[in-house]
Short mmCIF file of C-alpha atoms in Angstrom, two decimals:
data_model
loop_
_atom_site.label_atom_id
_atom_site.label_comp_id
_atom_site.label_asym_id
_atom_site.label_seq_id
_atom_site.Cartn_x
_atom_site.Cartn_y
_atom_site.Cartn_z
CA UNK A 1 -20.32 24.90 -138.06
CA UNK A 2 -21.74 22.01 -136.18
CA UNK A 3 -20.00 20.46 -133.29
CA UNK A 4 -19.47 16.65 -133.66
CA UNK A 5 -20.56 15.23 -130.08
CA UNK A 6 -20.38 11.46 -129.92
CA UNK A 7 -21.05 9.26 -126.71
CA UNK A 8 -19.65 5.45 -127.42
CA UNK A 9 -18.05 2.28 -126.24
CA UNK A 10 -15.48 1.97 -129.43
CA UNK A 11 -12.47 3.49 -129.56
CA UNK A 12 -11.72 6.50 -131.21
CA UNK A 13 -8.83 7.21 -134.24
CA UNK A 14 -7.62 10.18 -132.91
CA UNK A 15 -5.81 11.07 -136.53
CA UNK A 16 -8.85 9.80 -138.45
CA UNK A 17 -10.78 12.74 -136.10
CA UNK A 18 -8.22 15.43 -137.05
CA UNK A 19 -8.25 14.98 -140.48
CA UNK A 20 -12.03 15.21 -140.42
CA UNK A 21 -11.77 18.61 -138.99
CA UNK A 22 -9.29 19.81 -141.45
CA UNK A 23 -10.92 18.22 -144.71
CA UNK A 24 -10.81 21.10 -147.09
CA UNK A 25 -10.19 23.82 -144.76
CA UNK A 26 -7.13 26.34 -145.71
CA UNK A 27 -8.22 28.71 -142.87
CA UNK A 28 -7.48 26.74 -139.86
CA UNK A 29 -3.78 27.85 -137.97
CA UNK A 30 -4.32 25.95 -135.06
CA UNK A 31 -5.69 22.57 -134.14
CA UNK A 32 -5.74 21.90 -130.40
CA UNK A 33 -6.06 18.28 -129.03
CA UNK A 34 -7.11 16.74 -125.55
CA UNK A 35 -7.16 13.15 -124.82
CA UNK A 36 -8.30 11.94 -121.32
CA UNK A 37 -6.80 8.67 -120.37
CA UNK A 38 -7.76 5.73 -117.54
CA UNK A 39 -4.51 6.18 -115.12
CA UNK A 40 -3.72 3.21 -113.19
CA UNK A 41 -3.93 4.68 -109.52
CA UNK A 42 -3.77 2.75 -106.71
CA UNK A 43 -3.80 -0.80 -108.42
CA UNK A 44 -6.85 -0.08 -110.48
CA UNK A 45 -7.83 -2.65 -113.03
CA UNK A 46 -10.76 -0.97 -114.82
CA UNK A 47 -12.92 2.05 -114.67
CA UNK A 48 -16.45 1.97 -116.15
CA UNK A 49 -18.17 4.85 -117.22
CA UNK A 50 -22.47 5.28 -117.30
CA UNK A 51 -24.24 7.84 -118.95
CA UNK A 52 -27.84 9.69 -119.16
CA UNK A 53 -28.48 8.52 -122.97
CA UNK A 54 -30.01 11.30 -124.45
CA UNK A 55 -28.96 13.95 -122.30
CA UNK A 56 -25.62 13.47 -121.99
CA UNK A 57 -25.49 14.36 -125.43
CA UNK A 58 -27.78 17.30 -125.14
CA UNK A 59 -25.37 18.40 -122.47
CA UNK A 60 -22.40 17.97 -124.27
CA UNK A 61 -24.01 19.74 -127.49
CA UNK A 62 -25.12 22.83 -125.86
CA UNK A 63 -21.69 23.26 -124.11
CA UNK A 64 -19.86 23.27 -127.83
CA UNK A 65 -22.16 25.17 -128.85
CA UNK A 66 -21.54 28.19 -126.18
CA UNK A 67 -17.44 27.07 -127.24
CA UNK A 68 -18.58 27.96 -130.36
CA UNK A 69 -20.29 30.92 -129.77
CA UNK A 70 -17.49 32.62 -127.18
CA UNK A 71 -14.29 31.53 -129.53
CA UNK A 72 -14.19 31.90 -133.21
CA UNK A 73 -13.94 28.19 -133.94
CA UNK A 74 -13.92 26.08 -137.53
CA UNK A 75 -14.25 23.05 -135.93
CA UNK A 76 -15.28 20.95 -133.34
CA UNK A 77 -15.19 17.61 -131.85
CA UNK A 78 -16.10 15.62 -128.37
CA UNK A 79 -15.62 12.18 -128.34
CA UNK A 80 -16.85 10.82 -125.12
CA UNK A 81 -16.45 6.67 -124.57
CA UNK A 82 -18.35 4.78 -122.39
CA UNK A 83 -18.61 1.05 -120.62
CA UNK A 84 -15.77 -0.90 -118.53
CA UNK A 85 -12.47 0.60 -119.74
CA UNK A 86 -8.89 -0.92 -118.86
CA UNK A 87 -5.77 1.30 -117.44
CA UNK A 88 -3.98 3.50 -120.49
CA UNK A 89 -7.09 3.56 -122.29
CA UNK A 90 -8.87 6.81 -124.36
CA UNK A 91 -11.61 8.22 -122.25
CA UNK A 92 -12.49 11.77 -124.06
CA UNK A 93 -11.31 13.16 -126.86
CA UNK A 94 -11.86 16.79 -127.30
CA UNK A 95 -10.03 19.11 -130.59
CA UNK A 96 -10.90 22.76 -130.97
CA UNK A 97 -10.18 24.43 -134.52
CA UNK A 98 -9.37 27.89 -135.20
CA UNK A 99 -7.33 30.09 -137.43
CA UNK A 100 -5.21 31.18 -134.69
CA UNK A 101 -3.80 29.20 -131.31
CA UNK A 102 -4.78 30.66 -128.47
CA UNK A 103 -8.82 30.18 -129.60
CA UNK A 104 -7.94 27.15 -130.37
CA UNK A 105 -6.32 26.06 -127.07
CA UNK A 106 -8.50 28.21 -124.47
CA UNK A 107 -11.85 26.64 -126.11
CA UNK A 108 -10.09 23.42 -125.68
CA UNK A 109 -9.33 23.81 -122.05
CA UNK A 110 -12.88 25.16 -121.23
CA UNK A 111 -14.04 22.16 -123.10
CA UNK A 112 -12.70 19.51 -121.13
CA UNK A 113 -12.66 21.55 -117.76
CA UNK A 114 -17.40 21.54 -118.57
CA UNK A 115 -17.30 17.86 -119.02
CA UNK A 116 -15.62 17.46 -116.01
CA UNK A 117 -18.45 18.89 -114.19
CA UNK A 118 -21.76 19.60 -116.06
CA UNK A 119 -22.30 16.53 -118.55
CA UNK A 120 -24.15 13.35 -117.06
CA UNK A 121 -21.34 10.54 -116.88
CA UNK A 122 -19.79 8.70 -113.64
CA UNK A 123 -17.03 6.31 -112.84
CA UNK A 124 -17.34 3.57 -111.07
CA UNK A 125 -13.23 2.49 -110.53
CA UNK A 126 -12.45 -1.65 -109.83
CA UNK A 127 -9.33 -2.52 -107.97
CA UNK A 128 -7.21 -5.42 -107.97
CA UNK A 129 -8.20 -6.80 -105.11
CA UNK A 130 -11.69 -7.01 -105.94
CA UNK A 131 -12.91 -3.40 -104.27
CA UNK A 132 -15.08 -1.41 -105.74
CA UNK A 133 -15.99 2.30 -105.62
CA UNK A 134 -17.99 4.86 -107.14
CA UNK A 135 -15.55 8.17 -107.63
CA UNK A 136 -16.45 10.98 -105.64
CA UNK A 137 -17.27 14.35 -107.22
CA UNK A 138 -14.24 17.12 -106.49
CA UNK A 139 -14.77 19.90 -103.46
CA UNK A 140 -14.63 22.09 -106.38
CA UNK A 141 -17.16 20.53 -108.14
CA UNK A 142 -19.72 20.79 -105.36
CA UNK A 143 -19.89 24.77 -105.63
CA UNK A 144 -23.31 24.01 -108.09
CA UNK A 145 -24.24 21.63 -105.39
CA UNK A 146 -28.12 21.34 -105.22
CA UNK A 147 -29.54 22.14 -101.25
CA UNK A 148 -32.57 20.43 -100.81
CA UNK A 149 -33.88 21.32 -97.67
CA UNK A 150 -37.15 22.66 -97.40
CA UNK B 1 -44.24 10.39 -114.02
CA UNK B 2 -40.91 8.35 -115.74
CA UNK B 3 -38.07 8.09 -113.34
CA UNK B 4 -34.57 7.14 -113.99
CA UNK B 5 -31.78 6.22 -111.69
CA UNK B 6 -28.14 6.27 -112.27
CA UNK B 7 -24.79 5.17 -110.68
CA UNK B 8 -25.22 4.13 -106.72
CA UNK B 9 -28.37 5.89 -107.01
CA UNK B 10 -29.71 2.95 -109.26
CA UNK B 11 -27.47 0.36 -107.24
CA UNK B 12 -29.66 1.44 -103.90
CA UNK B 13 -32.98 1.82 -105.00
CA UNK B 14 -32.41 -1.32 -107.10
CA UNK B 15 -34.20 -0.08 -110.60
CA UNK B 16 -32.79 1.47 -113.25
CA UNK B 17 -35.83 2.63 -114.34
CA UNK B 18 -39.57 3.26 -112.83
CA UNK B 19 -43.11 4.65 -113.48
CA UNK B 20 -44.72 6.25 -110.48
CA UNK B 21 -47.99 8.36 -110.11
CA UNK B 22 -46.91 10.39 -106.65
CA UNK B 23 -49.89 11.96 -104.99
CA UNK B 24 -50.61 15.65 -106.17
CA UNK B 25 -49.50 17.33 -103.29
CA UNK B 26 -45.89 16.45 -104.50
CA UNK B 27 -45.23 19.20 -106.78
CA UNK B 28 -41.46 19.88 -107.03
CA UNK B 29 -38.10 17.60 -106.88
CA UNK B 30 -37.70 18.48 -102.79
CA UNK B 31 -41.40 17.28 -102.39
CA UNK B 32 -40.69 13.99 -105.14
CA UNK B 33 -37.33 13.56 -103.30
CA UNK B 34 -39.15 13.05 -99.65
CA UNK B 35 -42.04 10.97 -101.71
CA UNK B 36 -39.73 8.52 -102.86
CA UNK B 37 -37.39 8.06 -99.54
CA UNK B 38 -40.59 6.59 -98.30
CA UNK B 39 -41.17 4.17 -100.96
CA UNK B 40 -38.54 1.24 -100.21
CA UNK B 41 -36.02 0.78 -97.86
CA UNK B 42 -33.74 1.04 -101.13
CA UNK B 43 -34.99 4.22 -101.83
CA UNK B 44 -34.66 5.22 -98.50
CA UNK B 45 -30.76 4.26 -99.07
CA UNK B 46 -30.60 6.03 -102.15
CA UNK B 47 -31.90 9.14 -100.55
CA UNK B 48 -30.87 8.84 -97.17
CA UNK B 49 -28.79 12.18 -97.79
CA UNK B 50 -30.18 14.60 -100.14
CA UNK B 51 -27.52 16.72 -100.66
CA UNK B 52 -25.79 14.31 -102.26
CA UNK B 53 -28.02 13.43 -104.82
CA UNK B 54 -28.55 15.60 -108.19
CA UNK B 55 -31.70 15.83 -110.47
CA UNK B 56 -32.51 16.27 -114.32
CA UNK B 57 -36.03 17.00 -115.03
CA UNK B 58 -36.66 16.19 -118.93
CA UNK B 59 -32.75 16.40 -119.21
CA UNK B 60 -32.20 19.45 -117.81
CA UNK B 61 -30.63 20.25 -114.53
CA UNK B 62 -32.94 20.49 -112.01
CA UNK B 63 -33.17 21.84 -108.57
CA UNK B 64 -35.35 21.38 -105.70
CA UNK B 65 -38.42 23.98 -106.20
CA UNK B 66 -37.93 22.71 -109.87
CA UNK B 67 -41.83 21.76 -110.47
CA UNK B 68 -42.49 17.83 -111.61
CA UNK B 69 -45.67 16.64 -113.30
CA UNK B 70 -46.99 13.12 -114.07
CA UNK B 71 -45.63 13.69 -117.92
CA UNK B 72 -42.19 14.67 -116.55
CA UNK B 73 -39.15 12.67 -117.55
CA UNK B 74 -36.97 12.82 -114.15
CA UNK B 75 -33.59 11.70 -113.04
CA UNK B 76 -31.90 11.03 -109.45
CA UNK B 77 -27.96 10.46 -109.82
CA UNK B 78 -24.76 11.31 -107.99
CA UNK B 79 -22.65 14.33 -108.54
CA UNK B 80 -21.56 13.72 -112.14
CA UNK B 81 -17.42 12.58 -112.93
CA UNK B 82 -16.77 12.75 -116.56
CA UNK B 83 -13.91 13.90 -118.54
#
């Protein structure tokens, strides 16, 4: 089984993706979903997303591929969008297939928790009034930070 | 040597993208890192603080002994915030 790993500006059909990973399949008992979502904090009025074309997909790739390889999965998709993106729009979509739930669910989780912090995307938030900001990485996120003194 | 530059990274030094030939005494991303804060005053922006900058080299993670080399596909960007 090959993960589906998709960076892109469209939308995504969230049922149209589920179906996918269910065409002809009588083995699969569980189907876990994630959608991320722009929230409108603060009086935002769009968030825009960059990427590393090329490896942001390799990233994403090898990380459903260790999914793969720790949970017994039968299927497999990350949707990740990119470009300017208005509040209450899809971000990520990530589904996890297995024959039972908690495979499904748990590779879902670790999923979404990876892309958080290892794959190559940032958001640059735009406010109402006119401010803009690049979001800051978490604390948590910093524990891989690089030092680079000498 | 291919660079890239992403996010506020890209917004300081002003490129997106750049060919360099550093000198061969730089040999890792610590020693291309200190290279390049010398090279424009929006470099020197860009990598005014180190420690908050992260590195690919050929789309991998890098760190700062990682070795570079003038085929080397290498990337400057901030902590990443997907998902």
């Amino acid at each position: 089984m090959t993960p589906r790993v998709t960076v892109q500006a469209a939308p995504f059909d969230l049922a149209a993706e589920m179906t996918a990973l269910l065409a002809g399949r009588v083995d699969v008992g569980g189907l876990a979903s994630f959608v991320g979502l722009v929230r409108a904090d603060e009086g935002l009025a769009a968030l825009t997303l960059e990427h590393y074309p090329g490896m942001t997909e390799r990233a994403i790739a090898g990380i459903a591929a260790e999914a793969c390889g720790r949970w017994p999965l039968t299927g497999c998709t990350v949707i990740h969008r990119v470009g300017r993106l208005p509040p209450g729009a899809p971000i990520v979509l990530v589904l996890t297939a297995s024959a039972h739930r908690a495979a499904s669910l748990e590779a879902c989780a670790f999923l979404i928790d990876w892309l958080k912090t290892g794959a190559p995307f940032w958001k640059r938030e735009e406010f109402a009034d006119g401010r803009e900001r690049w979001v800051e990485a978490k604390a948590a996120d910093d524990a891989a930070a690089l030092r680079w003194a000498r | 040597m291919h660079l890239l530059y992403f996010a506020w990274v890209r917004q300081r030094v002003g490129l997106g993208e750049e060919d360099i030939a550093p000198p061969p005494a730089v040999r890792d991303v610590a020693g291309l890192v200190a290279f390049l804060a010398a090279r424009s005053p929006g470099h020197a922006a860009a990598f005014a603080d180190p420690r908050q900058i992260r590195c690919a080299v050929n789309q991998e993670f890098a760190d700062p002994t990682t070795p570079v080399g003038p085929e080397d596909e290498i990337a400057f960007f901030p902590p990443v915030t997907g998902g």
